Amino acid sequence: MDPDIKRIDELIRLIRYYEYEWYTKSIRIVSDINLEALRNELIKLEIKTNYIRNDSPSQNIGYLNPSSKKIQHNPPMLSLNKVYDDTEFLNKCRELQQISPIIIQPKLDGCACSIIYRYGILDSISLRGNGHYGEDITHHMENIQNIPINIPNMDNIEILDIRGEIVHQIQDNTINRNQIAGMLNRKKLTEMLEFIPYGISTPHQLTLNNIREYFKVIDTYTISEEQEIYNIISKQLPNTDGFVCRIKDNEIFHNLGYTDRFPHGAIALKFS
């Protein structure tokens, strides 16, 4: 067998194993940096050999629990392109700022989530899953605060898709994403969690300002000078594992397009 193809098969097995242990058992075997390095190695080998398996992690964004009820994400819930170095993050922010004004948001250390409202009434709550389909966790709604049953003045909008993170209410960094994922995978949730919106996926013309009256939303900083970025990313904030820089204008953000895994209009600084 070609050694590159053999390595691809091995990488798929390793990454799937690490993801399974992380998302279903809350066991961290490798660091985020090392896992990202394995994914990057896999993608490079797939490009080199043109050997891409249907079950390759490069074709999906996250892990989908096979035993859970699924909800389709439209548009998909993509991940973010990540860097682990302040200088590289600042360079990427400069590139985005040359296109259009940017904002900075804390990167919450929780579980990415989609809340769907139909004509202003709560319809479903789902996790990111593999980006195309996510686990239905609507049954946990009584234990997830900051999710109103209805949103006044939104009864003319067929589908309102609010994206955000589910975090623990304890305001420190002792409870992280994999522990929260473990809680949400249970049939009955006993802890009190909280949903924090970071953006609106559908419709594009709406922003967090349109729902701020009804939700506690993520802190958002509009950037005018580079020094502001330095000041923000130097802050030590609870329940965070980095920062996100993205194009402020939703239409421009979406028009910049996407890869299979992440949008071109954003970059994440991930704490190592």
PDB file of N, CA and C in Angstrom, residues 25-94:
ATOM      1  N   LYS A  25     -17.205  10.828  26.111  1.00  0.00           N
ATOM      2  CA  LYS A  25     -16.750  10.449  27.446  1.00  0.00           C
ATOM      3  C   LYS A  25     -16.087  11.595  28.208  1.00  0.00           C
ATOM      4  N   SER A  26     -15.952  12.754  27.536  1.00  0.00           N
ATOM      5  CA  SER A  26     -15.303  13.926  28.144  1.00  0.00           C
ATOM      6  C   SER A  26     -13.866  13.623  28.565  1.00  0.00           C
ATOM      7  N   ILE A  27     -13.188  12.770  27.786  1.00  0.00           N
ATOM      8  CA  ILE A  27     -11.794  12.413  28.072  1.00  0.00           C
ATOM      9  C   ILE A  27     -10.899  13.084  27.035  1.00  0.00           C
ATOM     10  N   ARG A  28      -9.999  13.938  27.495  1.00  0.00           N
ATOM     11  CA  ARG A  28      -9.068  14.614  26.587  1.00  0.00           C
ATOM     12  C   ARG A  28      -7.774  13.793  26.506  1.00  0.00           C
ATOM     13  N   ILE A  29      -7.528  13.209  25.347  1.00  0.00           N
ATOM     14  CA  ILE A  29      -6.324  12.387  25.160  1.00  0.00           C
ATOM     15  C   ILE A  29      -5.184  13.210  24.574  1.00  0.00           C
ATOM     16  N   VAL A  30      -5.519  14.108  23.645  1.00  0.00           N
ATOM     17  CA  VAL A  30      -4.512  14.988  23.053  1.00  0.00           C
ATOM     18  C   VAL A  30      -4.993  16.428  23.168  1.00  0.00           C
ATOM     19  N   SER A  31      -4.066  17.369  23.109  1.00  0.00           N
ATOM     20  CA  SER A  31      -4.420  18.784  23.188  1.00  0.00           C
ATOM     21  C   SER A  31      -5.081  19.247  21.895  1.00  0.00           C
ATOM     22  N   ASP A  32      -5.773  20.387  21.952  1.00  0.00           N
ATOM     23  CA  ASP A  32      -6.387  20.955  20.750  1.00  0.00           C
ATOM     24  C   ASP A  32      -5.348  21.226  19.675  1.00  0.00           C
ATOM     25  N   ILE A  33      -4.165  21.701  20.096  1.00  0.00           N
ATOM     26  CA  ILE A  33      -3.104  22.015  19.127  1.00  0.00           C
ATOM     27  C   ILE A  33      -2.665  20.755  18.393  1.00  0.00           C
ATOM     28  N   ASN A  34      -2.453  19.668  19.144  1.00  0.00           N
ATOM     29  CA  ASN A  34      -1.998  18.424  18.517  1.00  0.00           C
ATOM     30  C   ASN A  34      -3.088  17.818  17.626  1.00  0.00           C
ATOM     31  N   LEU A  35      -4.342  17.928  18.060  1.00  0.00           N
ATOM     32  CA  LEU A  35      -5.432  17.404  17.241  1.00  0.00           C
ATOM     33  C   LEU A  35      -5.567  18.202  15.949  1.00  0.00           C
ATOM     34  N   GLU A  36      -5.408  19.521  16.047  1.00  0.00           N
ATOM     35  CA  GLU A  36      -5.467  20.366  14.847  1.00  0.00           C
ATOM     36  C   GLU A  36      -4.315  20.038  13.906  1.00  0.00           C
ATOM     37  N   ALA A  37      -3.138  19.719  14.468  1.00  0.00           N
ATOM     38  CA  ALA A  37      -1.978  19.353  13.642  1.00  0.00           C
ATOM     39  C   ALA A  37      -2.255  18.057  12.871  1.00  0.00           C
ATOM     40  N   LEU A  38      -2.914  17.105  13.520  1.00  0.00           N
ATOM     41  CA  LEU A  38      -3.266  15.852  12.836  1.00  0.00           C
ATOM     42  C   LEU A  38      -4.257  16.112  11.702  1.00  0.00           C
ATOM     43  N   ARG A  39      -5.239  16.982  11.950  1.00  0.00           N
ATOM     44  CA  ARG A  39      -6.209  17.313  10.896  1.00  0.00           C
ATOM     45  C   ARG A  39      -5.520  17.984   9.710  1.00  0.00           C
ATOM     46  N   ASN A  40      -4.609  18.907   9.997  1.00  0.00           N
ATOM     47  CA  ASN A  40      -3.883  19.597   8.916  1.00  0.00           C
ATOM     48  C   ASN A  40      -3.027  18.631   8.119  1.00  0.00           C
ATOM     49  N   GLU A  41      -2.371  17.687   8.805  1.00  0.00           N
ATOM     50  CA  GLU A  41      -1.575  16.666   8.109  1.00  0.00           C
ATOM     51  C   GLU A  41      -2.472  15.825   7.205  1.00  0.00           C
ATOM     52  N   LEU A  42      -3.648  15.468   7.701  1.00  0.00           N
ATOM     53  CA  LEU A  42      -4.597  14.679   6.920  1.00  0.00           C
ATOM     54  C   LEU A  42      -5.017  15.420   5.650  1.00  0.00           C
ATOM     55  N   ILE A  43      -5.368  16.692   5.790  1.00  0.00           N
ATOM     56  CA  ILE A  43      -5.823  17.476   4.642  1.00  0.00           C
ATOM     57  C   ILE A  43      -4.718  17.585   3.590  1.00  0.00           C
ATOM     58  N   LYS A  44      -3.486  17.824   4.023  1.00  0.00           N
ATOM     59  CA  LYS A  44      -2.360  17.941   3.074  1.00  0.00           C
ATOM     60  C   LYS A  44      -2.145  16.638   2.311  1.00  0.00           C
ATOM     61  N   LEU A  45      -2.245  15.515   3.023  1.00  0.00           N
ATOM     62  CA  LEU A  45      -2.065  14.224   2.355  1.00  0.00           C
ATOM     63  C   LEU A  45      -3.219  13.923   1.401  1.00  0.00           C
ATOM     64  N   GLU A  46      -4.425  14.314   1.762  1.00  0.00           N
ATOM     65  CA  GLU A  46      -5.575  14.098   0.871  1.00  0.00           C
ATOM     66  C   GLU A  46      -5.432  14.903  -0.406  1.00  0.00           C
ATOM     67  N   ILE A  47      -4.941  16.145  -0.283  1.00  0.00           N
ATOM     68  CA  ILE A  47      -4.712  16.971  -1.474  1.00  0.00           C
ATOM     69  C   ILE A  47      -3.620  16.352  -2.341  1.00  0.00           C
ATOM     70  N   LYS A  48      -2.570  15.875  -1.688  1.00  0.00           N
ATOM     71  CA  LYS A  48      -1.435  15.294  -2.409  1.00  0.00           C
ATOM     72  C   LYS A  48      -1.831  14.027  -3.171  1.00  0.00           C
ATOM     73  N   THR A  49      -2.642  13.169  -2.542  1.00  0.00           N
ATOM     74  CA  THR A  49      -2.958  11.864  -3.129  1.00  0.00           C
ATOM     75  C   THR A  49      -4.298  11.823  -3.855  1.00  0.00           C
ATOM     76  N   ASN A  50      -5.146  12.848  -3.593  1.00  0.00           N
ATOM     77  CA  ASN A  50      -6.521  12.857  -4.102  1.00  0.00           C
ATOM     78  C   ASN A  50      -7.304  11.645  -3.583  1.00  0.00           C
ATOM     79  N   TYR A  51      -6.893  11.151  -2.431  1.00  0.00           N
ATOM     80  CA  TYR A  51      -7.565  10.022  -1.770  1.00  0.00           C
ATOM     81  C   TYR A  51      -8.350  10.596  -0.591  1.00  0.00           C
ATOM     82  N   ILE A  52      -9.677  10.720  -0.762  1.00  0.00           N
ATOM     83  CA  ILE A  52     -10.519  11.325   0.272  1.00  0.00           C
ATOM     84  C   ILE A  52     -11.662  10.371   0.589  1.00  0.00           C
ATOM     85  N   ARG A  53     -11.630   9.808   1.779  1.00  0.00           N
ATOM     86  CA  ARG A  53     -12.676   8.901   2.205  1.00  0.00           C
ATOM     87  C   ARG A  53     -13.931   9.675   2.633  1.00  0.00           C
ATOM     88  N   ASN A  54     -15.092   9.069   2.433  1.00  0.00           N
ATOM     89  CA  ASN A  54     -16.336   9.728   2.815  1.00  0.00           C
ATOM     90  C   ASN A  54     -16.420   9.992   4.319  1.00  0.00           C
ATOM     91  N   ASP A  55     -15.749   9.136   5.110  1.00  0.00           N
ATOM     92  CA  ASP A  55     -15.805   9.293   6.562  1.00  0.00           C
ATOM     93  C   ASP A  55     -14.630  10.109   7.102  1.00  0.00           C
ATOM     94  N   SER A  56     -13.906  10.777   6.212  1.00  0.00           N
ATOM     95  CA  SER A  56     -12.755  11.563   6.648  1.00  0.00           C
ATOM     96  C   SER A  56     -13.193  12.747   7.501  1.00  0.00           C
ATOM     97  N   PRO A  57     -12.482  13.042   8.601  1.00  0.00           N
ATOM     98  CA  PRO A  57     -12.780  14.238   9.404  1.00  0.00           C
ATOM     99  C   PRO A  57     -12.682  15.530   8.607  1.00  0.00           C
ATOM    100  N   SER A  58     -11.955  15.526   7.490  1.00  0.00           N
ATOM    101  CA  SER A  58     -11.862  16.724   6.659  1.00  0.00           C
ATOM    102  C   SER A  58     -13.187  17.048   5.982  1.00  0.00           C
ATOM    103  N   GLN A  59     -14.091  16.064   5.929  1.00  0.00           N
ATOM    104  CA  GLN A  59     -15.381  16.267   5.282  1.00  0.00           C
ATOM    105  C   GLN A  59     -16.474  16.674   6.270  1.00  0.00           C
ATOM    106  N   ASN A  60     -16.095  16.729   7.550  1.00  0.00           N
ATOM    107  CA  ASN A  60     -17.043  17.128   8.585  1.00  0.00           C
ATOM    108  C   ASN A  60     -16.393  18.154   9.493  1.00  0.00           C
ATOM    109  N   ILE A  61     -17.210  18.816  10.310  1.00  0.00           N
ATOM    110  CA  ILE A  61     -16.726  19.900  11.149  1.00  0.00           C
ATOM    111  C   ILE A  61     -16.526  19.454  12.588  1.00  0.00           C
ATOM    112  N   GLY A  62     -17.336  18.525  13.056  1.00  0.00           N
ATOM    113  CA  GLY A  62     -17.239  18.083  14.436  1.00  0.00           C
ATOM    114  C   GLY A  62     -17.679  16.641  14.546  1.00  0.00           C
ATOM    115  N   TYR A  63     -18.057  16.257  15.771  1.00  0.00           N
ATOM    116  CA  TYR A  63     -18.471  14.877  16.029  1.00  0.00           C
ATOM    117  C   TYR A  63     -19.978  14.836  16.218  1.00  0.00           C
ATOM    118  N   LEU A  64     -20.635  13.853  15.601  1.00  0.00           N
ATOM    119  CA  LEU A  64     -22.082  13.691  15.725  1.00  0.00           C
ATOM    120  C   LEU A  64     -22.372  12.380  16.444  1.00  0.00           C
ATOM    121  N   ASN A  65     -23.032  12.481  17.592  1.00  0.00           N
ATOM    122  CA  ASN A  65     -23.380  11.290  18.362  1.00  0.00           C
ATOM    123  C   ASN A  65     -24.407  10.473  17.572  1.00  0.00           C
ATOM    124  N   PRO A  66     -24.074   9.238  17.178  1.00  0.00           N
ATOM    125  CA  PRO A  66     -24.967   8.465  16.295  1.00  0.00           C
ATOM    126  C   PRO A  66     -26.276   8.060  16.955  1.00  0.00           C
ATOM    127  N   SER A  67     -26.336   8.076  18.288  1.00  0.00           N
ATOM    128  CA  SER A  67     -27.548   7.613  18.975  1.00  0.00           C
ATOM    129  C   SER A  67     -28.551   8.722  19.255  1.00  0.00           C
ATOM    130  N   SER A  68     -28.215   9.972  18.908  1.00  0.00           N
ATOM    131  CA  SER A  68     -29.072  11.104  19.236  1.00  0.00           C
ATOM    132  C   SER A  68     -30.021  11.447  18.082  1.00  0.00           C
ATOM    133  N   LYS A  69     -31.157  12.069  18.436  1.00  0.00           N
ATOM    134  CA  LYS A  69     -32.053  12.627  17.426  1.00  0.00           C
ATOM    135  C   LYS A  69     -31.354  13.809  16.770  1.00  0.00           C
ATOM    136  N   LYS A  70     -31.474  13.955  15.448  1.00  0.00           N
ATOM    137  CA  LYS A  70     -30.708  14.952  14.700  1.00  0.00           C
ATOM    138  C   LYS A  70     -31.598  16.078  14.179  1.00  0.00           C
ATOM    139  N   ILE A  71     -30.992  17.265  14.096  1.00  0.00           N
ATOM    140  CA  ILE A  71     -31.624  18.425  13.472  1.00  0.00           C
ATOM    141  C   ILE A  71     -30.662  18.964  12.417  1.00  0.00           C
ATOM    142  N   GLN A  72     -31.169  19.245  11.223  1.00  0.00           N
ATOM    143  CA  GLN A  72     -30.310  19.750  10.154  1.00  0.00           C
ATOM    144  C   GLN A  72     -30.034  21.239  10.338  1.00  0.00           C
ATOM    145  N   HIS A  73     -28.767  21.626  10.102  1.00  0.00           N
ATOM    146  CA  HIS A  73     -28.373  23.035  10.154  1.00  0.00           C
ATOM    147  C   HIS A  73     -28.386  23.611   8.742  1.00  0.00           C
ATOM    148  N   ASN A  74     -29.124  24.693   8.569  1.00  0.00           N
ATOM    149  CA  ASN A  74     -29.187  25.355   7.264  1.00  0.00           C
ATOM    150  C   ASN A  74     -29.177  26.870   7.480  1.00  0.00           C
ATOM    151  N   PRO A  75     -28.031  27.525   7.232  1.00  0.00           N
ATOM    152  CA  PRO A  75     -26.784  26.991   6.674  1.00  0.00           C
ATOM    153  C   PRO A  75     -26.013  26.160   7.704  1.00  0.00           C
ATOM    154  N   PRO A  76     -24.998  25.412   7.242  1.00  0.00           N
ATOM    155  CA  PRO A  76     -24.213  24.584   8.159  1.00  0.00           C
ATOM    156  C   PRO A  76     -23.570  25.411   9.274  1.00  0.00           C
ATOM    157  N   MET A  77     -23.340  24.760  10.415  1.00  0.00           N
ATOM    158  CA  MET A  77     -22.621  25.384  11.527  1.00  0.00           C
ATOM    159  C   MET A  77     -21.142  25.069  11.352  1.00  0.00           C
ATOM    160  N   LEU A  78     -20.427  25.984  10.729  1.00  0.00           N
ATOM    161  CA  LEU A  78     -19.014  25.759  10.455  1.00  0.00           C
ATOM    162  C   LEU A  78     -18.165  26.057  11.686  1.00  0.00           C
ATOM    163  N   SER A  79     -16.964  25.530  11.661  1.00  0.00           N
ATOM    164  CA  SER A  79     -15.978  25.858  12.680  1.00  0.00           C
ATOM    165  C   SER A  79     -15.303  27.173  12.271  1.00  0.00           C
ATOM    166  N   LEU A  80     -14.239  27.549  12.968  1.00  0.00           N
ATOM    167  CA  LEU A  80     -13.469  28.752  12.625  1.00  0.00           C
ATOM    168  C   LEU A  80     -12.026  28.373  12.333  1.00  0.00           C
ATOM    169  N   ASN A  81     -11.425  29.073  11.400  1.00  0.00           N
ATOM    170  CA  ASN A  81      -9.997  28.927  11.172  1.00  0.00           C
ATOM    171  C   ASN A  81      -9.289  29.422  12.431  1.00  0.00           C
ATOM    172  N   LYS A  82      -8.349  28.640  12.959  1.00  0.00           N
ATOM    173  CA  LYS A  82      -7.742  28.952  14.252  1.00  0.00           C
ATOM    174  C   LYS A  82      -6.243  29.193  14.132  1.00  0.00           C
ATOM    175  N   VAL A  83      -5.748  30.108  14.944  1.00  0.00           N
ATOM    176  CA  VAL A  83      -4.315  30.300  15.139  1.00  0.00           C
ATOM    177  C   VAL A  83      -4.059  30.263  16.641  1.00  0.00           C
ATOM    178  N   TYR A  84      -2.794  30.031  17.013  1.00  0.00           N
ATOM    179  CA  TYR A  84      -2.463  29.880  18.428  1.00  0.00           C
ATOM    180  C   TYR A  84      -1.407  30.890  18.877  1.00  0.00           C
ATOM    181  N   ASP A  85      -1.171  31.891  18.050  1.00  0.00           N
ATOM    182  CA  ASP A  85      -0.122  32.870  18.306  1.00  0.00           C
ATOM    183  C   ASP A  85      -0.692  34.275  18.158  1.00  0.00           C
ATOM    184  N   ASP A  86      -0.408  35.157  19.127  1.00  0.00           N
ATOM    185  CA  ASP A  86      -0.954  36.518  19.104  1.00  0.00           C
ATOM    186  C   ASP A  86      -0.571  37.266  17.837  1.00  0.00           C
ATOM    187  N   THR A  87       0.693  37.133  17.422  1.00  0.00           N
ATOM    188  CA  THR A  87       1.168  37.864  16.244  1.00  0.00           C
ATOM    189  C   THR A  87       0.441  37.424  14.984  1.00  0.00           C
ATOM    190  N   GLU A  88       0.270  36.112  14.833  1.00  0.00           N
ATOM    191  CA  GLU A  88      -0.442  35.595  13.660  1.00  0.00           C
ATOM    192  C   GLU A  88      -1.897  36.057  13.679  1.00  0.00           C
ATOM    193  N   PHE A  89      -2.494  36.087  14.864  1.00  0.00           N
ATOM    194  CA  PHE A  89      -3.876  36.562  14.991  1.00  0.00           C
ATOM    195  C   PHE A  89      -3.980  38.021  14.574  1.00  0.00           C
ATOM    196  N   LEU A  90      -3.054  38.846  15.037  1.00  0.00           N
ATOM    197  CA  LEU A  90      -3.073  40.270  14.690  1.00  0.00           C
ATOM    198  C   LEU A  90      -2.898  40.480  13.198  1.00  0.00           C
ATOM    199  N   ASN A  91      -2.034  39.690  12.575  1.00  0.00           N
ATOM    200  CA  ASN A  91      -1.849  39.798  11.122  1.00  0.00           C
ATOM    201  C   ASN A  91      -3.146  39.464  10.377  1.00  0.00           C
ATOM    202  N   LYS A  92      -3.841  38.426  10.837  1.00  0.00           N
ATOM    203  CA  LYS A  92      -5.113  38.048  10.208  1.00  0.00           C
ATOM    204  C   LYS A  92      -6.162  39.138  10.421  1.00  0.00           C
ATOM    205  N   CYS A  93      -6.158  39.760  11.615  1.00  0.00           N
ATOM    206  CA  CYS A  93      -7.105  40.847  11.884  1.00  0.00           C
ATOM    207  C   CYS A  93      -6.863  42.013  10.933  1.00  0.00           C
ATOM    208  N   ARG A  94      -5.579  42.326  10.693  1.00  0.00           N
ATOM    209  CA  ARG A  94      -5.242  43.416   9.759  1.00  0.00           C
ATOM    210  C   ARG A  94      -5.785  43.109   8.367  1.00  0.00           C
TER     211      ARG A  94
END
